[in-house]
Amino acid sequence: MKKSLLIVDDDIESIHVLRQHLATSQWLDICGYATRVEEAWQMLQATRPDMVLLGGIKETERGVICQQFRLAFPHLSFIAACSPQELMWEPFFRNLGIWVVAKPIQPGQIEALAMMSPSLGATTIIKTSHPDDMSSSFSSQNLFTAPQTVAEAPLQPDFSAAQTIQAPQKAKHLITVYGPKGGVGKTFISRELAVFFSTQKKEGHPLRVLAVDFNLDLGTFATTLNLPRTPNIFTWVQEIDNQLQAMARRQGRDPLLFRNEEWQEYVSALNLSPHDISKYIVSHTETGLDVLTSPRDIRHSFEIKDYHLYLILETLKHSQYDVILIDTAPDTTDATIQALFFAEQVVMVGNPVVDSIENIQRLLKLLREAEYPEARIQVCMNRLQRKEMFTLDEIRAYFQLHPSKKIFSIPDDAEVKKSINSGIPVMLHPGRSSAKDAIETLGKALLPIDSEKTMPGAQPKAKERPSLFRWLWG
Ligand SMILES: Nc1ncnc2c1ncn2[C@@H]1O[C@H](COP(=O)(O)OP(=O)(O)O)[C@@H](O)[C@H]1O
Ligand SMILES: [Mg+2]
């Protein structure tokens, strides 16, 4: 059956060229075109297309209209036509579940997508939570930098199916700690936040916390807590591969002949049980914190593909953990981008040094252009000394943050180095310190917790001798 396509673009010239080329297509019918958003809504109502091709529309951002259209018409497939300069946003479009084609548009590409786009009521099942959640619509194909790869595109998620298979789940919180520069304190802050949360309660229940090391090649999260590195993410990836290969064999296919893209399709049919996670984690006995560590051997990290990580993140989202903290590498690989898009909150870590500040600014720019919700980002300046060349207000202005947005700070503290070497988190040190207070402030801003303190370090404080001053002033 032919798919109907609505073209939304304010470039009438290119619409006409495309219409001419596709006039005799056996895969596609162009049901109409719109040059403005209002017109597009009317056409969507009137013509009920299967697919929408989004060219440029000056009055709005594509990601936004795409999400709005999808809410009203959940079955729609979207194709964004990008100029070469816009192709840098491709990973973000992919995370929104939008196909991307390079301009000038090749009619053959659009036909190939029509061929592959699921028909209405198709049974493609994808394990998602919210169709409006960017992370859930992720499909990790890398399309269209070269037109010939179009034919390898896997099926797009069927959002109508996604809506109906939602299972009620416990509220959980996925926090990604990121910073586009090495050595700024991401791993330190991830460890301290994870330890902080694992000693807290919410609504009377101790929080169940998992820390995940997404520095797949050179991760050291386990080391900073004196934990073993087996089992680890690679143990899980091997198990996923075993299941995928068994599935292929059951269908009479040779797993050795599979391409990456084909595995990506298979992944959406694989149902991982969140209960199996315990097989791949190591536990920090002092705090009850669980850790999914990075592989022991760098070579193992080369075998971890985007679709593995997607599946792992999806499974973690449906797990019993209340808080999942992801420590990342200072890069823009798909692993890191996925960790950013899956997160409900991102802690953007930097140091008060120009190179770190510059890179955060560049990252914020990219995320803004990709319409990443800025409310999710908490900026945290680590290693602040008493006198800095840049004040937090100057940094805020440089980042163009909303005046109401707080920049968190953590002081430079000689104890940090010792605590990393000894494997004993600062949050477990007895007594108070300004670094501990700062982590706690950040933690509480990320997730509301019960006010009663359960921090081991805070206990000696309660036993302090009664003081006349405290008695007088409370
Ligand atoms: N607040 C701090 N005060 C003093 N030293 C710190 C602080 N935060 C981090 N460090 C030091 O910086 C080093 C690098 O931190 P790390 O968390 O590994 O950075 P990243 O994960 O961003 O690469 C740590 O080994 C530690 O010695
Ligand atoms: Mg690190």
Short mmCIF file of C-alpha atoms and ligand atoms in Angstrom, two decimals:
data_model
loop_
_atom_site.label_atom_id
_atom_site.label_comp_id
_atom_site.label_asym_id
_atom_site.label_seq_id
_atom_site.Cartn_x
_atom_site.Cartn_y
_atom_site.Cartn_z
CA MET A 1 0.00 0.00 0.00
CA LYS A 2 1.24 3.48 -0.85
CA LYS A 3 2.14 5.79 2.01
CA SER A 4 0.82 9.31 2.00
CA LEU A 5 3.29 12.09 2.60
CA LEU A 6 2.69 15.64 3.75
CA ILE A 7 5.47 18.11 2.98
CA VAL A 8 5.97 20.96 5.43
CA ASP A 9 8.48 23.46 4.12
CA ASP A 10 8.55 27.15 3.35
CA ASP A 11 10.70 26.62 0.29
CA ILE A 12 8.02 26.29 -2.41
CA GLU A 13 10.60 25.79 -5.13
CA SER A 14 12.01 22.62 -3.61
CA ILE A 15 8.50 21.30 -2.84
CA HIS A 16 7.61 21.54 -6.53
CA VAL A 17 10.76 19.76 -7.62
CA LEU A 18 10.09 16.94 -5.17
CA ARG A 19 6.44 16.66 -6.19
CA GLN A 20 7.44 16.30 -9.81
CA HIS A 21 9.95 13.60 -9.01
CA LEU A 22 7.58 11.64 -6.82
CA ALA A 23 4.50 12.03 -9.03
CA THR A 24 4.78 8.51 -10.39
CA SER A 25 6.18 6.82 -7.28
CA GLN A 26 4.75 3.41 -6.50
CA TRP A 27 5.52 3.86 -2.80
CA LEU A 28 4.34 7.34 -2.10
CA ASP A 29 1.46 9.70 -2.62
CA ILE A 30 2.05 13.31 -1.79
CA CYS A 31 -1.20 14.29 -0.13
CA GLY A 32 -0.35 17.94 0.17
CA TYR A 33 2.04 20.56 1.33
CA ALA A 34 2.09 23.35 3.85
CA THR A 35 4.36 26.34 4.08
CA ARG A 36 3.25 27.45 7.53
CA VAL A 37 2.58 25.64 10.79
CA GLU A 38 -1.09 26.56 10.94
CA GLU A 39 -1.57 25.26 7.44
CA ALA A 40 0.25 22.07 8.40
CA TRP A 41 -2.21 21.42 11.23
CA GLN A 42 -5.15 21.85 8.83
CA MET A 43 -3.55 19.53 6.28
CA LEU A 44 -2.84 16.92 8.96
CA GLN A 45 -6.51 16.96 9.99
CA ALA A 46 -7.81 16.92 6.45
CA THR A 47 -5.44 14.43 4.81
CA ARG A 48 -4.28 12.13 7.66
CA PRO A 49 -0.88 11.37 6.16
CA ASP A 50 1.40 8.48 7.20
CA MET A 51 4.55 10.53 7.00
CA VAL A 52 5.58 14.15 7.31
CA LEU A 53 8.63 15.59 5.62
CA LEU A 54 9.85 18.57 7.62
CA GLY A 55 11.95 21.02 5.69
CA GLY A 56 12.74 24.42 7.16
CA ILE A 57 9.97 26.53 8.60
CA LYS A 58 11.18 29.88 9.80
CA GLU A 59 8.46 30.52 12.36
CA THR A 60 9.23 27.47 14.49
CA GLU A 61 11.71 24.77 15.52
CA ARG A 62 11.33 21.36 13.95
CA GLY A 63 11.79 19.36 17.15
CA VAL A 64 8.96 21.28 18.79
CA ILE A 65 6.39 20.94 15.99
CA CYS A 66 7.38 17.34 15.58
CA GLN A 67 6.55 16.60 19.23
CA GLN A 68 3.29 18.57 18.98
CA PHE A 69 2.20 16.79 15.80
CA ARG A 70 3.08 13.45 17.31
CA LEU A 71 0.98 14.06 20.40
CA ALA A 72 -2.06 14.72 18.21
CA PHE A 73 -1.25 12.04 15.61
CA PRO A 74 0.79 9.33 17.35
CA HIS A 75 1.27 7.10 14.30
CA LEU A 76 3.11 9.71 12.23
CA SER A 77 6.63 9.10 10.95
CA PHE A 78 8.82 12.16 10.57
CA ILE A 79 11.65 12.96 8.22
CA ALA A 80 13.73 16.08 8.79
CA ALA A 81 15.53 17.42 5.74
CA CYS A 82 18.73 19.05 6.93
CA SER A 83 21.21 21.29 5.23
CA PRO A 84 24.85 20.22 5.62
CA GLN A 85 25.27 22.72 8.50
CA GLU A 86 22.25 21.26 10.27
CA LEU A 87 23.51 17.69 10.02
CA MET A 88 25.46 18.15 13.24
CA TRP A 89 22.07 17.91 14.98
CA GLU A 90 21.46 14.51 13.50
CA PRO A 91 22.02 12.59 16.78
CA PHE A 92 19.49 14.82 18.47
CA PHE A 93 16.89 14.32 15.77
CA ARG A 94 17.51 10.61 16.02
CA ASN A 95 16.89 10.81 19.73
CA LEU A 96 13.56 12.43 18.97
CA GLY A 97 12.69 9.48 16.74
CA ILE A 98 12.97 11.55 13.56
CA TRP A 99 14.58 10.30 10.41
CA VAL A 100 17.12 12.62 8.91
CA VAL A 101 17.91 13.17 5.25
CA ALA A 102 20.52 15.48 3.83
CA LYS A 103 19.54 18.34 1.52
CA PRO A 104 19.27 18.42 -1.45
CA ILE A 105 16.65 15.73 -0.96
CA GLN A 106 16.99 12.67 -3.16
CA PRO A 107 13.45 11.46 -3.99
CA GLY A 108 14.76 7.87 -3.79
CA GLN A 109 15.59 8.38 -0.13
CA ILE A 110 12.07 9.41 0.72
CA GLU A 111 10.71 6.42 -1.20
CA ALA A 112 13.04 4.08 0.67
CA LEU A 113 11.79 5.44 3.96
CA ALA A 114 8.18 5.06 2.85
CA MET A 115 8.95 1.44 2.02
CA MET A 116 10.32 0.90 5.50
CA SER A 117 7.96 2.99 7.54
CA PRO A 118 5.51 0.77 9.44
CA SER A 119 1.93 0.82 8.24
CA LEU A 120 -0.78 1.97 10.56
CA GLY A 121 -1.41 -0.66 13.18
CA ALA A 122 1.91 -2.38 12.57
CA THR A 123 3.04 -4.61 15.38
CA THR A 124 6.50 -3.15 15.95
CA ILE A 125 6.81 -3.05 19.69
CA ILE A 126 9.18 -0.81 21.46
CA LYS A 127 9.65 -0.77 25.18
CA THR A 128 9.02 2.86 25.94
CA SER A 129 7.58 4.80 28.81
CA HIS A 130 6.35 8.08 27.41
CA PRO A 131 5.95 8.79 23.75
CA ASP A 132 6.77 12.42 24.44
CA ASP A 133 9.94 11.50 26.22
CA MET A 134 12.85 11.98 23.85
CA SER A 135 14.82 9.11 25.21
CA SER A 136 12.09 6.58 24.62
CA SER A 137 11.85 7.35 20.95
CA PHE A 138 15.52 6.75 20.39
CA SER A 139 16.40 4.63 17.42
CA SER A 140 20.08 4.23 17.08
CA GLN A 141 20.52 4.01 13.35
CA ASN A 142 23.05 6.30 11.82
CA LEU A 143 21.29 7.35 8.68
CA PHE A 144 21.77 9.57 5.78
CA THR A 145 25.09 11.15 5.91
CA ALA A 146 25.41 8.98 2.83
CA PRO A 147 22.17 8.44 0.89
CA GLN A 148 22.91 4.80 0.12
CA THR A 149 22.57 3.89 3.79
CA VAL A 150 18.87 4.70 3.67
CA ALA A 151 18.00 1.22 2.60
CA GLU A 152 19.41 -0.10 5.85
CA ALA A 153 17.12 1.93 8.04
CA PRO A 154 15.34 -0.18 10.65
CA LEU A 155 11.68 0.24 11.42
CA GLN A 156 10.76 3.31 13.30
CA PRO A 157 9.08 2.87 16.66
CA ASP A 158 5.32 2.71 16.41
CA PHE A 159 4.23 5.31 18.91
CA SER A 160 0.62 4.16 19.05
CA ALA A 161 1.83 0.75 20.20
CA ALA A 162 4.19 2.41 22.63
CA GLN A 163 1.34 4.19 24.30
CA THR A 164 -0.68 1.08 24.92
CA ILE A 165 2.07 -1.02 26.48
CA GLN A 166 2.97 1.41 29.22
CA ALA A 167 3.29 -0.39 32.50
CA PRO A 168 2.76 1.45 35.74
CA GLN A 169 6.17 1.99 37.25
CA LYS A 170 7.74 3.35 40.36
CA ALA A 171 8.90 6.92 40.06
CA LYS A 172 12.61 6.85 39.48
CA HIS A 173 15.22 9.33 38.79
CA LEU A 174 17.98 9.06 36.24
CA ILE A 175 20.74 11.59 36.72
CA THR A 176 23.65 11.91 34.31
CA VAL A 177 26.83 13.57 35.50
CA TYR A 178 28.56 15.11 32.53
CA GLY A 179 31.25 17.66 31.76
CA PRO A 180 32.94 18.23 28.41
CA LYS A 181 36.46 18.13 29.86
CA GLY A 182 38.47 15.45 31.66
CA GLY A 183 39.58 15.77 35.27
CA VAL A 184 36.95 18.31 36.31
CA GLY A 185 35.43 16.04 38.95
CA LYS A 186 32.64 14.08 37.23
CA THR A 187 33.59 10.76 38.77
CA PHE A 188 34.16 12.33 42.17
CA ILE A 189 30.76 14.06 42.11
CA SER A 190 28.99 10.95 40.76
CA ARG A 191 30.47 8.88 43.58
CA GLU A 192 29.58 11.39 46.26
CA LEU A 193 26.03 11.93 44.98
CA ALA A 194 25.49 8.17 44.70
CA VAL A 195 26.71 7.66 48.26
CA PHE A 196 24.65 10.60 49.49
CA PHE A 197 21.44 9.26 47.93
CA SER A 198 22.05 5.72 49.14
CA THR A 199 22.08 6.96 52.73
CA GLN A 200 18.82 8.92 52.35
CA LYS A 201 15.16 8.12 52.57
CA LYS A 202 12.21 9.21 50.53
CA GLU A 203 8.70 8.92 51.94
CA GLY A 204 10.10 6.81 54.76
CA HIS A 205 11.86 4.26 52.51
CA PRO A 206 15.63 4.04 52.07
CA LEU A 207 16.49 4.96 48.49
CA ARG A 208 17.73 2.18 46.22
CA VAL A 209 20.58 3.63 44.23
CA LEU A 210 22.55 2.38 41.25
CA ALA A 211 25.67 4.08 39.89
CA VAL A 212 26.60 3.31 36.30
CA ASP A 213 30.04 3.89 34.81
CA PHE A 214 29.55 5.02 31.21
CA ASN A 215 33.29 5.66 30.72
CA LEU A 216 33.28 2.43 28.81
CA ASP A 217 36.98 2.32 27.95
CA LEU A 218 38.75 4.06 30.81
CA GLY A 219 36.22 4.12 33.63
CA THR A 220 37.45 4.19 37.21
CA PHE A 221 34.26 4.49 39.21
CA ALA A 222 34.72 1.07 40.83
CA THR A 223 38.30 1.93 41.80
CA THR A 224 37.19 5.05 43.64
CA LEU A 225 35.08 2.82 45.91
CA ASN A 226 37.55 -0.09 46.19
CA LEU A 227 35.14 -2.32 44.30
CA PRO A 228 35.94 -5.27 42.03
CA ARG A 229 35.43 -4.85 38.26
CA THR A 230 33.63 -8.14 37.68
CA PRO A 231 30.81 -8.50 36.82
CA ASN A 232 30.47 -5.37 34.68
CA ILE A 233 28.59 -3.88 31.72
CA PHE A 234 30.42 -6.20 29.33
CA THR A 235 29.12 -9.25 31.24
CA TRP A 236 25.64 -7.93 30.52
CA VAL A 237 26.45 -7.13 26.89
CA GLN A 238 27.66 -10.71 26.36
CA GLU A 239 24.38 -12.00 27.77
CA ILE A 240 22.41 -9.70 25.44
CA ASP A 241 24.46 -10.95 22.49
CA ASN A 242 23.77 -14.58 23.47
CA GLN A 243 20.06 -13.87 23.49
CA LEU A 244 20.15 -11.99 20.18
CA GLN A 245 22.11 -14.77 18.51
CA ALA A 246 19.75 -17.43 19.84
CA MET A 247 16.84 -15.44 18.44
CA ALA A 248 18.52 -15.23 15.02
CA ARG A 249 19.22 -18.97 15.01
CA ARG A 250 15.62 -19.76 15.91
CA GLN A 251 14.66 -17.90 12.74
CA GLY A 252 17.10 -20.03 10.77
CA ARG A 253 19.57 -17.17 10.24
CA ASP A 254 23.32 -17.13 10.68
CA PRO A 255 24.27 -14.56 13.36
CA LEU A 256 27.71 -14.14 11.81
CA LEU A 257 26.13 -12.63 8.69
CA PHE A 258 24.22 -9.95 10.60
CA ARG A 259 24.95 -6.29 10.12
CA ASN A 260 24.83 -3.78 12.95
CA GLU A 261 21.54 -2.34 11.68
CA GLU A 262 19.90 -5.74 11.74
CA TRP A 263 20.85 -6.26 15.36
CA GLN A 264 19.31 -2.90 16.09
CA GLU A 265 16.01 -4.18 14.76
CA TYR A 266 16.29 -7.37 16.79
CA VAL A 267 16.94 -5.42 19.95
CA SER A 268 13.44 -3.95 19.94
CA ALA A 269 12.04 -7.47 20.16
CA LEU A 270 14.22 -8.49 23.08
CA ASN A 271 12.60 -8.38 26.46
CA LEU A 272 15.10 -8.00 29.26
CA SER A 273 13.88 -8.50 32.76
CA PRO A 274 14.83 -5.74 35.19
CA HIS A 275 15.24 -8.49 37.82
CA ASP A 276 18.29 -9.85 35.99
CA ILE A 277 20.23 -6.64 36.65
CA SER A 278 21.50 -8.05 39.95
CA LYS A 279 23.67 -10.49 37.96
CA TYR A 280 25.74 -7.61 36.59
CA ILE A 281 26.22 -5.31 39.53
CA VAL A 282 28.69 -5.12 42.39
CA SER A 283 27.60 -3.82 45.77
CA HIS A 284 29.24 -1.33 48.09
CA THR A 285 28.55 -2.98 51.43
CA GLU A 286 29.15 0.12 53.57
CA THR A 287 26.28 2.02 51.93
CA GLY A 288 24.21 -0.56 50.04
CA LEU A 289 24.97 1.31 46.81
CA ASP A 290 24.90 -0.88 43.67
CA VAL A 291 27.36 -0.23 40.87
CA LEU A 292 27.29 -1.28 37.24
CA THR A 293 30.95 -0.86 36.43
CA SER A 294 32.71 -0.37 33.11
CA PRO A 295 34.62 -3.30 31.58
CA ARG A 296 37.91 -4.47 33.04
CA ASP A 297 39.59 -4.78 29.67
CA ILE A 298 39.63 -1.82 27.25
CA ARG A 299 39.13 -4.20 24.33
CA HIS A 300 35.77 -5.25 25.77
CA SER A 301 34.55 -1.68 25.48
CA PHE A 302 35.02 -1.84 21.69
CA GLU A 303 32.36 -4.52 21.56
CA ILE A 304 29.71 -2.46 23.29
CA LYS A 305 27.41 -0.98 20.68
CA ASP A 306 24.80 1.75 20.86
CA TYR A 307 21.97 -0.75 20.75
CA HIS A 308 23.37 -2.58 23.78
CA LEU A 309 23.46 0.66 25.72
CA TYR A 310 19.99 1.62 24.59
CA LEU A 311 18.64 -1.70 25.81
CA ILE A 312 20.54 -1.43 29.09
CA LEU A 313 19.26 2.09 29.73
CA GLU A 314 15.69 1.08 28.90
CA THR A 315 15.94 -1.88 31.28
CA LEU A 316 17.40 0.28 34.04
CA LYS A 317 14.53 2.71 33.61
CA HIS A 318 12.12 -0.11 34.39
CA SER A 319 14.13 -1.43 37.33
CA GLN A 320 13.49 -1.21 41.03
CA TYR A 321 16.08 1.51 41.60
CA ASP A 322 14.82 4.87 42.82
CA VAL A 323 17.91 6.74 41.65
CA ILE A 324 20.26 5.87 38.82
CA LEU A 325 23.41 7.95 38.54
CA ILE A 326 25.44 7.79 35.36
CA ASP A 327 29.06 8.90 35.31
CA THR A 328 30.16 9.76 31.77
CA ALA A 329 33.26 10.36 29.69
CA PRO A 330 34.11 13.89 28.52
CA ASP A 331 33.15 13.18 24.93
CA THR A 332 30.22 13.40 22.53
CA THR A 333 30.02 9.74 21.54
CA ASP A 334 26.62 8.11 21.19
CA ALA A 335 27.04 6.48 24.64
CA THR A 336 27.30 9.89 26.25
CA ILE A 337 24.54 11.43 24.14
CA GLN A 338 22.23 8.55 25.07
CA ALA A 339 23.06 9.07 28.75
CA LEU A 340 22.13 12.75 28.35
CA PHE A 341 18.87 12.06 26.58
CA PHE A 342 17.75 9.31 28.93
CA ALA A 343 18.35 11.50 31.97
CA GLU A 344 15.71 13.38 33.86
CA GLN A 345 18.48 15.61 35.12
CA VAL A 346 22.00 16.38 34.04
CA VAL A 347 24.72 17.71 36.30
CA MET A 348 27.04 19.68 34.02
CA VAL A 349 30.37 19.74 35.81
CA GLY A 350 33.16 22.21 35.15
CA ASN A 351 36.03 24.00 36.85
CA PRO A 352 36.39 27.77 37.03
CA VAL A 353 39.00 27.70 34.28
CA VAL A 354 38.55 29.17 30.78
CA ASP A 355 38.92 25.94 28.82
CA SER A 356 36.34 24.13 30.92
CA ILE A 357 33.97 27.12 30.79
CA GLU A 358 34.38 27.44 27.04
CA ASN A 359 33.49 23.82 26.44
CA ILE A 360 30.42 23.95 28.66
CA GLN A 361 29.29 27.00 26.73
CA ARG A 362 29.75 25.12 23.43
CA LEU A 363 27.86 22.15 24.77
CA LEU A 364 25.01 24.30 26.07
CA LYS A 365 24.78 25.93 22.66
CA LEU A 366 24.49 22.57 20.94
CA LEU A 367 21.90 21.31 23.42
CA ARG A 368 19.87 24.51 23.04
CA GLU A 369 19.92 24.18 19.28
CA ALA A 370 18.68 20.62 19.67
CA GLU A 371 15.90 21.91 21.93
CA TYR A 372 17.16 19.93 24.87
CA PRO A 373 15.05 21.05 27.84
CA GLU A 374 17.38 23.38 29.70
CA ALA A 375 15.47 22.93 32.95
CA ARG A 376 17.04 19.48 33.15
CA ILE A 377 20.57 20.88 33.33
CA GLN A 378 22.18 21.85 36.63
CA VAL A 379 25.54 23.54 36.23
CA CYS A 380 28.06 22.71 38.94
CA MET A 381 31.43 24.44 39.28
CA ASN A 382 33.84 22.15 41.09
CA ARG A 383 37.12 22.97 42.83
CA LEU A 384 36.22 26.55 43.60
CA GLN A 385 38.85 28.37 45.58
CA ARG A 386 38.36 31.31 47.87
CA LYS A 387 39.49 33.77 45.22
CA GLU A 388 38.69 32.99 41.60
CA MET A 389 39.23 35.06 38.48
CA PHE A 390 35.61 34.45 37.46
CA THR A 391 32.66 34.86 39.77
CA LEU A 392 29.69 32.51 39.49
CA ASP A 393 27.61 35.46 38.26
CA GLU A 394 30.07 36.10 35.45
CA ILE A 395 30.00 32.43 34.54
CA ARG A 396 26.20 32.43 34.59
CA ALA A 397 26.13 35.44 32.27
CA TYR A 398 28.60 33.78 29.91
CA PHE A 399 26.45 30.64 29.77
CA GLN A 400 23.37 32.83 29.24
CA LEU A 401 21.55 31.01 31.98
CA HIS A 402 18.24 32.26 33.22
CA PRO A 403 18.81 34.66 36.15
CA SER A 404 16.77 32.37 38.41
CA LYS A 405 19.01 29.41 37.67
CA LYS A 406 21.43 28.58 40.44
CA ILE A 407 24.98 27.55 39.67
CA PHE A 408 26.05 24.95 42.21
CA SER A 409 29.58 25.01 43.50
CA ILE A 410 31.86 22.58 45.30
CA PRO A 411 34.98 23.89 47.01
CA ASP A 412 38.47 22.71 46.27
CA ASP A 413 39.30 20.44 49.17
CA ALA A 414 42.59 18.68 49.95
CA GLU A 415 40.62 15.76 51.42
CA VAL A 416 39.22 14.84 47.99
CA LYS A 417 42.48 13.43 46.68
CA LYS A 418 42.97 11.39 49.83
CA SER A 419 39.40 10.16 49.73
CA ILE A 420 39.82 8.98 46.14
CA ASN A 421 43.07 7.20 46.96
CA SER A 422 41.60 5.54 50.03
CA GLY A 423 38.27 4.68 48.39
CA ILE A 424 36.37 6.31 51.23
CA PRO A 425 33.90 8.89 49.96
CA VAL A 426 33.94 12.36 51.47
CA MET A 427 30.26 11.86 52.30
CA LEU A 428 31.24 9.07 54.71
CA HIS A 429 33.80 11.16 56.59
CA PRO A 430 32.67 11.94 60.12
CA GLY A 431 31.80 15.51 60.92
CA ARG A 432 31.00 18.37 58.60
CA SER A 433 32.99 19.93 55.81
CA SER A 434 32.14 22.51 53.21
CA ALA A 435 32.62 19.94 50.41
CA LYS A 436 30.11 17.62 52.10
CA ASP A 437 27.61 20.43 52.55
CA ALA A 438 27.99 21.39 48.92
CA ILE A 439 27.31 17.85 47.67
CA GLU A 440 24.32 17.61 49.94
CA THR A 441 22.92 20.90 48.61
CA LEU A 442 23.33 19.65 45.05
CA GLY A 443 21.79 16.27 45.91
CA LYS A 444 18.75 17.84 47.53
CA ALA A 445 18.23 20.12 44.55
CA LEU A 446 18.30 17.11 42.23
CA LEU A 447 15.87 15.02 44.23
CA PRO A 448 13.66 15.93 47.17
CA ILE A 449 14.36 13.59 50.07
CA ASP A 450 13.11 13.19 53.62
CA SER A 451 14.51 15.94 55.80
CA GLU A 452 15.62 13.61 58.60
CA LYS A 453 19.33 12.96 58.15
CA THR A 454 20.63 9.43 57.88
CA MET A 455 24.15 10.31 56.83
CA PRO A 456 26.66 8.28 58.84
CA GLY A 457 28.94 11.30 58.92
CA ALA A 458 26.25 13.38 60.50
CA GLN A 459 25.70 11.08 63.46
CA PRO A 460 28.59 12.18 65.68
CA LYS A 461 27.17 15.64 65.39
CA ALA A 462 24.00 14.62 67.19
CA LYS A 463 26.09 13.35 70.07
CA GLU A 464 27.87 16.68 70.57
CA ARG A 465 27.84 18.18 74.02
CA PRO A 466 24.83 20.43 74.54
CA SER A 467 25.88 24.00 74.01
CA LEU A 468 24.40 26.98 75.76
CA PHE A 469 24.54 28.99 72.55
CA ARG A 470 22.75 26.37 70.54
CA TRP A 471 20.18 26.02 73.27
CA LEU A 472 19.60 29.76 73.25
CA TRP A 473 19.41 30.24 69.48
CA GLY A 474 18.22 26.86 68.34
N1 LIG B 1 36.50 19.36 44.89
C1 LIG B 1 37.73 18.89 44.68
N2 LIG B 1 38.76 19.30 45.45
C2 LIG B 1 40.00 18.83 45.24
N3 LIG B 1 40.34 17.95 44.27
C3 LIG B 1 39.36 17.51 43.48
C4 LIG B 1 38.01 17.93 43.63
N4 LIG B 1 37.26 17.30 42.70
C5 LIG B 1 38.09 16.53 41.99
N5 LIG B 1 39.35 16.66 42.45
C6 LIG B 1 40.56 15.99 41.93
O1 LIG B 1 40.47 15.93 40.53
C7 LIG B 1 40.78 14.64 40.09
C8 LIG B 1 39.95 14.30 38.89
O2 LIG B 1 38.61 14.13 39.28
P1 LIG B 1 37.65 13.12 38.53
O3 LIG B 1 36.41 13.04 39.31
O4 LIG B 1 38.35 11.84 38.23
O5 LIG B 1 37.43 13.94 37.17
P2 LIG B 1 36.65 13.46 35.84
O6 LIG B 1 35.79 12.30 36.20
O7 LIG B 1 35.85 14.68 35.46
O8 LIG B 1 37.69 13.15 34.83
C9 LIG B 1 40.51 13.72 41.26
O9 LIG B 1 41.39 12.65 41.28
C10 LIG B 1 40.71 14.60 42.46
O10 LIG B 1 42.01 14.43 42.96
MG MG B 2 35.81 10.42 35.29
#
